[in-house]
XYZ file of C-alpha atoms in Angstrom:
399
model
C 0.000 0.000 0.000
C 2.800 2.457 0.920
C 4.666 1.475 -2.248
C 1.713 2.675 -4.321
C 1.660 6.062 -2.573
C 5.432 6.485 -2.988
C 5.113 5.645 -6.669
C 2.380 8.260 -7.113
C 4.464 10.948 -5.354
C 7.515 10.176 -7.497
C 5.373 10.261 -10.618
C 3.932 13.669 -9.713
C 7.424 15.014 -8.986
C 8.607 13.778 -12.359
C 5.669 15.427 -14.120
C 6.366 18.725 -12.294
C 10.048 18.574 -13.304
C 9.117 17.978 -16.912
C 6.763 20.943 -16.815
C 9.272 23.314 -15.147
C 12.292 22.348 -17.219
C 11.338 24.218 -20.422
C 10.615 27.356 -18.336
C 14.014 27.741 -16.816
C 15.626 31.093 -17.909
C 19.252 29.994 -18.363
C 18.933 29.736 -22.126
C 17.592 33.320 -22.363
C 20.499 34.683 -20.215
C 23.089 32.933 -22.367
C 21.502 34.382 -25.501
C 21.792 37.975 -24.187
C 25.471 37.467 -23.302
C 26.166 36.034 -26.738
C 24.444 38.990 -28.456
C 26.535 41.455 -26.448
C 29.756 39.654 -27.300
C 28.863 39.606 -30.989
C 27.954 43.325 -30.892
C 31.282 44.353 -29.360
C 33.210 42.110 -31.755
C 31.528 43.738 -34.756
C 32.209 47.199 -33.353
C 35.909 46.373 -33.171
C 35.804 45.238 -36.787
C 34.275 48.607 -37.770
C 37.382 50.477 -36.496
C 39.027 50.006 -39.906
C 36.096 51.584 -41.766
C 35.892 55.292 -42.743
C 34.193 57.440 -40.056
C 31.012 58.099 -42.080
C 30.597 54.465 -43.036
C 31.508 53.350 -39.522
C 28.726 55.462 -37.955
C 26.104 54.102 -40.386
C 27.228 50.513 -39.878
C 27.280 50.934 -36.086
C 23.713 52.286 -36.224
C 22.607 49.256 -38.250
C 24.334 46.939 -35.786
C 22.530 48.586 -32.836
C 19.183 48.222 -34.593
C 19.909 44.527 -35.276
C 20.746 43.982 -31.587
C 17.547 45.679 -30.457
C 15.484 43.611 -32.883
C 16.951 40.390 -31.426
C 15.838 41.209 -27.860
C 12.430 39.504 -27.059
C 9.721 42.055 -26.401
C 8.101 42.230 -22.964
C 10.518 39.921 -21.258
C 10.956 41.275 -17.809
C 11.987 39.698 -14.511
C 8.549 40.370 -13.017
C 6.808 38.629 -15.926
C 9.094 35.624 -15.629
C 8.511 35.440 -11.870
C 4.747 35.703 -12.351
C 4.815 32.946 -14.960
C 6.727 30.662 -12.652
C 4.283 31.382 -9.811
C 1.321 30.481 -11.982
C 3.059 27.302 -13.098
C 3.782 26.348 -9.492
C 0.157 26.973 -8.513
C -0.984 24.839 -11.446
C 1.345 22.029 -10.443
C 0.016 22.141 -6.864
C -3.541 22.111 -8.173
C -2.790 19.063 -10.307
C -1.263 17.311 -7.295
C -4.259 18.101 -5.069
C -6.801 17.021 -7.700
C -4.851 13.842 -8.431
C -4.647 12.965 -4.742
C -8.354 13.662 -4.292
C -9.298 11.470 -7.242
C -7.064 8.728 -5.944
C -8.645 8.827 -2.483
C -12.136 8.750 -4.012
C -11.512 5.952 -6.476
C -8.844 3.767 -4.878
C -9.564 0.220 -3.704
C -7.073 0.148 -0.870
C -9.720 -1.145 1.537
C -10.689 -3.956 -0.830
C -7.031 -4.816 -1.367
C -6.531 -4.973 2.384
C -9.565 -7.249 2.795
C -8.291 -9.479 -0.008
C -4.868 -9.772 1.626
C -6.483 -10.572 4.998
C -8.719 -13.219 3.397
C -5.708 -14.801 1.716
C -3.943 -15.077 5.078
C -7.042 -16.576 6.758
C -7.777 -19.147 4.044
C -5.717 -22.080 5.443
C -7.364 -21.769 8.851
C -10.866 -21.469 7.401
C -10.320 -24.499 5.167
C -9.202 -26.492 8.201
C -12.400 -25.511 10.035
C -14.544 -26.563 7.089
C -12.846 -29.961 6.963
C -13.157 -30.505 10.713
C -16.579 -32.057 11.518
C -16.268 -30.976 15.159
C -15.459 -27.326 14.437
C -18.037 -24.566 14.687
C -19.733 -23.774 11.365
C -18.481 -20.725 9.483
C -20.502 -17.528 9.493
C -21.609 -15.824 6.294
C -18.758 -13.305 6.611
C -16.215 -16.093 7.083
C -17.608 -17.997 4.106
C -17.305 -14.846 2.005
C -13.641 -14.424 3.003
C -12.986 -18.113 2.387
C -14.463 -17.822 -1.112
C -12.231 -14.834 -1.847
C -9.161 -16.652 -0.574
C -9.996 -19.803 -2.522
C -10.342 -17.860 -5.767
C -6.872 -16.450 -5.164
C -5.420 -19.876 -4.406
C -7.045 -21.435 -7.461
C -5.321 -18.901 -9.679
C -2.080 -20.656 -8.707
C -3.640 -24.153 -8.522
C -6.078 -24.338 -11.464
C -6.024 -28.171 -11.456
C -7.239 -28.442 -7.840
C -10.635 -30.148 -8.345
C -11.389 -30.316 -4.620
C -10.745 -26.576 -4.328
C -13.124 -25.811 -7.198
C -15.767 -28.063 -5.657
C -15.429 -26.289 -2.307
C -15.712 -22.887 -3.995
C -18.857 -24.107 -5.764
C -20.434 -25.194 -2.477
C -19.596 -21.822 -0.937
C -21.223 -20.070 -3.893
C -24.313 -22.249 -3.458
C -24.549 -21.471 0.268
C -24.109 -17.744 -0.385
C -26.717 -17.928 -3.187
C -24.157 -16.783 -5.740
C -25.263 -18.669 -8.837
C -22.436 -17.400 -11.054
C -19.722 -18.497 -8.633
C -21.351 -21.882 -7.997
C -21.917 -22.607 -11.681
C -18.436 -21.608 -12.776
C -16.688 -23.496 -9.977
C -18.726 -26.711 -10.335
C -18.266 -26.624 -14.094
C -14.499 -26.361 -13.666
C -14.489 -29.270 -11.166
C -16.537 -31.374 -13.597
C -14.203 -30.539 -16.498
C -11.222 -31.672 -14.445
C -12.862 -35.086 -13.776
C -15.969 -35.582 -15.905
C -16.426 -39.200 -14.766
C -16.565 -38.347 -11.072
C -20.177 -38.865 -9.973
C -19.965 -36.236 -7.243
C -18.664 -33.619 -9.681
C -21.354 -34.509 -12.214
C -24.117 -34.264 -9.628
C -22.848 -30.910 -8.327
C -22.702 -29.410 -11.806
C -26.054 -30.936 -12.812
C -27.690 -29.455 -9.717
C -26.720 -25.871 -10.563
C -27.813 -26.466 -14.161
C -31.302 -27.678 -13.242
C -31.680 -24.706 -10.897
C -30.874 -22.318 -13.747
C -33.491 -20.133 -15.412
C -32.259 -21.153 -18.875
C -34.169 -24.055 -20.496
C -31.020 -25.287 -22.232
C -29.195 -25.513 -18.889
C -32.123 -27.388 -17.340
C -32.225 -29.896 -20.184
C -28.466 -30.475 -19.988
C -28.604 -30.907 -16.215
C -31.501 -33.386 -16.348
C -29.704 -35.396 -19.012
C -26.637 -35.648 -16.781
C -28.809 -36.731 -13.850
C -30.504 -39.441 -15.924
C -27.105 -40.768 -16.968
C -25.969 -40.864 -13.324
C -29.219 -42.591 -12.291
C -28.632 -45.269 -14.939
C -24.956 -45.648 -14.051
C -25.425 -45.654 -10.269
C -28.994 -46.790 -9.435
C -28.236 -46.793 -5.729
C -27.350 -43.087 -5.692
C -30.520 -41.376 -4.457
C -29.298 -37.864 -5.128
C -29.960 -38.214 -8.861
C -33.688 -39.064 -8.565
C -34.044 -36.458 -5.828
C -32.667 -33.713 -8.091
C -34.735 -34.979 -11.019
C -37.851 -34.817 -8.847
C -37.059 -31.270 -7.710
C -36.409 -30.174 -11.291
C -39.645 -31.742 -12.539
C -41.558 -30.108 -9.682
C -40.113 -26.690 -10.551
C -41.117 -27.221 -14.183
C -44.646 -28.166 -13.019
C -44.240 -31.711 -14.313
C -45.846 -33.049 -11.163
C -46.497 -36.611 -12.350
C -42.793 -37.027 -13.180
C -41.794 -35.542 -9.831
C -44.021 -38.004 -7.997
C -42.588 -40.893 -10.011
C -39.004 -39.923 -9.129
C -39.884 -39.523 -5.446
C -41.589 -42.907 -5.454
C -38.377 -44.375 -6.864
C -36.588 -42.945 -3.859
C -39.166 -44.333 -1.426
C -38.741 -47.814 -2.878
C -35.041 -47.665 -1.927
C -35.325 -46.035 1.502
C -35.737 -48.315 4.485
C -38.669 -47.808 6.824
C -36.730 -45.922 9.474
C -34.927 -43.531 7.136
C -35.696 -39.909 8.162
C -35.683 -38.885 4.502
C -38.949 -40.719 3.909
C -40.918 -37.963 5.649
C -39.423 -35.253 3.421
C -40.081 -37.309 0.291
C -43.672 -37.958 1.382
C -44.173 -34.196 1.900
C -42.820 -33.570 -1.589
C -45.227 -36.079 -3.068
C -48.138 -34.590 -1.160
C -47.199 -31.081 -2.294
C -46.975 -32.254 -5.909
C -50.392 -33.814 -5.613
C -51.811 -30.590 -4.219
C -50.225 -28.440 -6.933
C -51.363 -30.762 -9.713
C -54.909 -31.073 -8.426
C -54.570 -34.799 -7.791
C -55.845 -34.281 -4.265
C -59.184 -33.380 -5.778
C -59.587 -37.030 -6.750
C -62.630 -38.398 -4.931
C -64.712 -41.522 -5.158
C -68.363 -41.649 -4.066
C -69.751 -44.968 -2.877
C -73.464 -45.691 -2.335
C -74.026 -48.643 -0.005
C -77.339 -50.485 0.068
C -78.317 -53.606 2.020
C -79.921 -56.762 0.700
C -83.211 -57.756 2.360
C -81.475 -60.583 4.248
C -78.839 -58.197 5.526
C -81.437 -55.717 6.733
C -83.119 -58.386 8.861
C -79.871 -59.664 10.432
C -78.029 -56.362 10.825
C -76.776 -55.934 14.403
C -77.205 -52.736 16.356
C -73.460 -52.266 16.660
C -70.628 -52.962 14.273
C -67.968 -51.403 12.061
C -68.210 -50.536 8.397
C -65.028 -50.917 6.287
C -64.854 -49.443 2.768
C -61.692 -50.126 0.768
C -60.539 -49.321 -2.754
C -58.022 -51.358 -4.733
C -56.608 -50.863 -8.207
C -58.096 -54.148 -9.387
C -54.671 -55.756 -9.778
C -53.328 -55.931 -6.244
C -55.336 -56.792 -3.148
C -53.475 -54.136 -1.193
C -55.956 -51.260 -0.624
C -55.187 -47.845 -2.025
C -57.647 -46.154 0.346
C -59.641 -47.342 3.361
C -62.424 -45.724 5.341
C -63.693 -47.017 8.684
C -67.092 -45.956 10.109
C -69.537 -47.132 12.754
C -72.763 -48.633 11.489
C -75.471 -46.148 10.614
C -78.595 -45.861 8.561
C -78.792 -47.333 5.072
C -78.708 -46.670 2.208
C -75.548 -44.675 2.846
C -73.442 -42.579 0.476
C -69.869 -41.756 1.483
C -66.913 -40.157 -0.277
C -63.308 -41.326 -0.178
C -60.373 -39.045 -1.051
C -56.623 -38.942 -0.566
C -57.057 -38.341 3.142
C -58.059 -42.006 3.263
C -54.977 -43.193 1.336
C -52.929 -45.941 2.930
C -49.680 -44.337 1.760
C -49.187 -40.582 1.211
C -47.315 -41.227 -2.026
C -50.083 -43.433 -3.475
C -53.535 -41.911 -3.514
C -56.757 -42.136 -5.474
C -55.363 -39.822 -8.146
C -53.273 -42.742 -9.358
C -56.249 -45.073 -9.700
C -58.243 -44.710 -12.918
C -60.222 -47.917 -12.365
C -60.474 -50.529 -9.672
C -62.733 -52.289 -7.163
C -64.693 -50.969 -4.166
C -65.157 -53.451 -1.339
C -67.563 -53.028 1.601
C -67.351 -55.107 4.761
C -69.813 -54.975 7.691
C -67.987 -56.410 10.704
C -69.801 -57.309 13.897
C -66.682 -57.365 16.107
C -64.611 -54.621 14.416
C -62.130 -57.065 12.873
C -60.987 -55.915 9.431
C -60.642 -59.520 8.243
C -63.919 -61.043 7.017
C -65.308 -63.497 9.560
C -68.096 -66.072 9.138
C -71.435 -64.315 9.511
C -70.145 -60.912 8.313
C -71.623 -59.048 5.354
C -69.690 -58.003 2.268
C -70.145 -56.501 -1.158
C -67.945 -55.222 -3.970
C -68.252 -53.420 -7.279
C -65.809 -52.654 -10.070
C -65.595 -49.084 -11.341
C -64.013 -47.635 -14.499
C -64.209 -43.893 -13.768
C -63.286 -41.869 -10.743
C -66.038 -39.290 -10.269
C -67.781 -38.135 -7.108
C -70.763 -37.173 -9.270
C -71.329 -40.811 -10.224
C -71.374 -42.947 -7.051
C -70.401 -46.584 -7.244
C -73.365 -48.699 -6.095
C -72.394 -51.567 -3.791
C -74.942 -54.092 -2.567
C -74.058 -55.683 0.796
C -75.142 -59.255 1.436
C -74.165 -62.071 3.831
C -70.610 -63.251 3.203
C -70.525 -66.666 1.521
C -67.429 -67.668 3.514
C -65.013 -66.464 6.103
C -62.562 -65.121 3.553
C -62.648 -62.007 1.444
């Protein structure tokens, strides 16, 4: 910093010297002395001339000398000129210093130098799982220091990846994209580098970036089926693009690979539910009208439990189940996704299926001898067109 100021002062001094040098008066003084010497030398040469001619020639010589003297050159004028030049030089120096103070980046340079010194310690804290997390200000300084280090170590893939993560945390899309791209270019077959770069691409506002990022994610998903980050990012990208059915499909792929106790299941289920809400799938409802056969009406107990279940017609596993105490018949009820067995699999995914009704005397969901059952296949899912189910005595204890 001091070296810069010294350089500026020396530069100003050099400019002032260059300005003053042509104004020095030594050349003018030497010219007057030379004119006087020439005048006296010519006068001595005129001593050999006749008196009349000598007087005329001497007069001409005097006139020539007077003509060679610059007009208006006086000591006061020279002094005044030098004073004005000095004032101008001082003005230039003051203006230059003022402009420098207004436009310099000395503070930024100082912050950059401090960040460079702190970088090794901050990197060590990032790598230490037991260290306190870095603040936003520390992350900013670390990013600045890493950019400086990577100028000297452009092949450091880990450094570029770290800079990309810092840019992502600080919500600096340009930094994150550039750094992750550089890390991917250094090792294009590294799955982590490909996923990092694909993530910033699918979060871009440019359709071409999104397409390129999704293509990379699909390739990773095919190459490493056990890596759940690829379907997760594909689901998030599809959700952002309002392709809700695709998002749900990708999230369901994740659920099929997550064990029952994995805490990520709850987040995935929320994503699926949100996609269903945004797409209108949660508006899927099925109306069921339950009537009793004459034999059932005569034998119906005063107490019991009514089970209504919906399957897809292929699997016996219910998609939705509703449980109610016995009431008055005929009865019309509506099932929706609130009755779904799994949050990721609701009625919106069932275009046709079977409605089963079970009247249980003891509240057991399994059909027992003496219970009443009924079922009906449906081909459309519409609350305006209830599915009619006739309940009659169960022919056996299974169903």
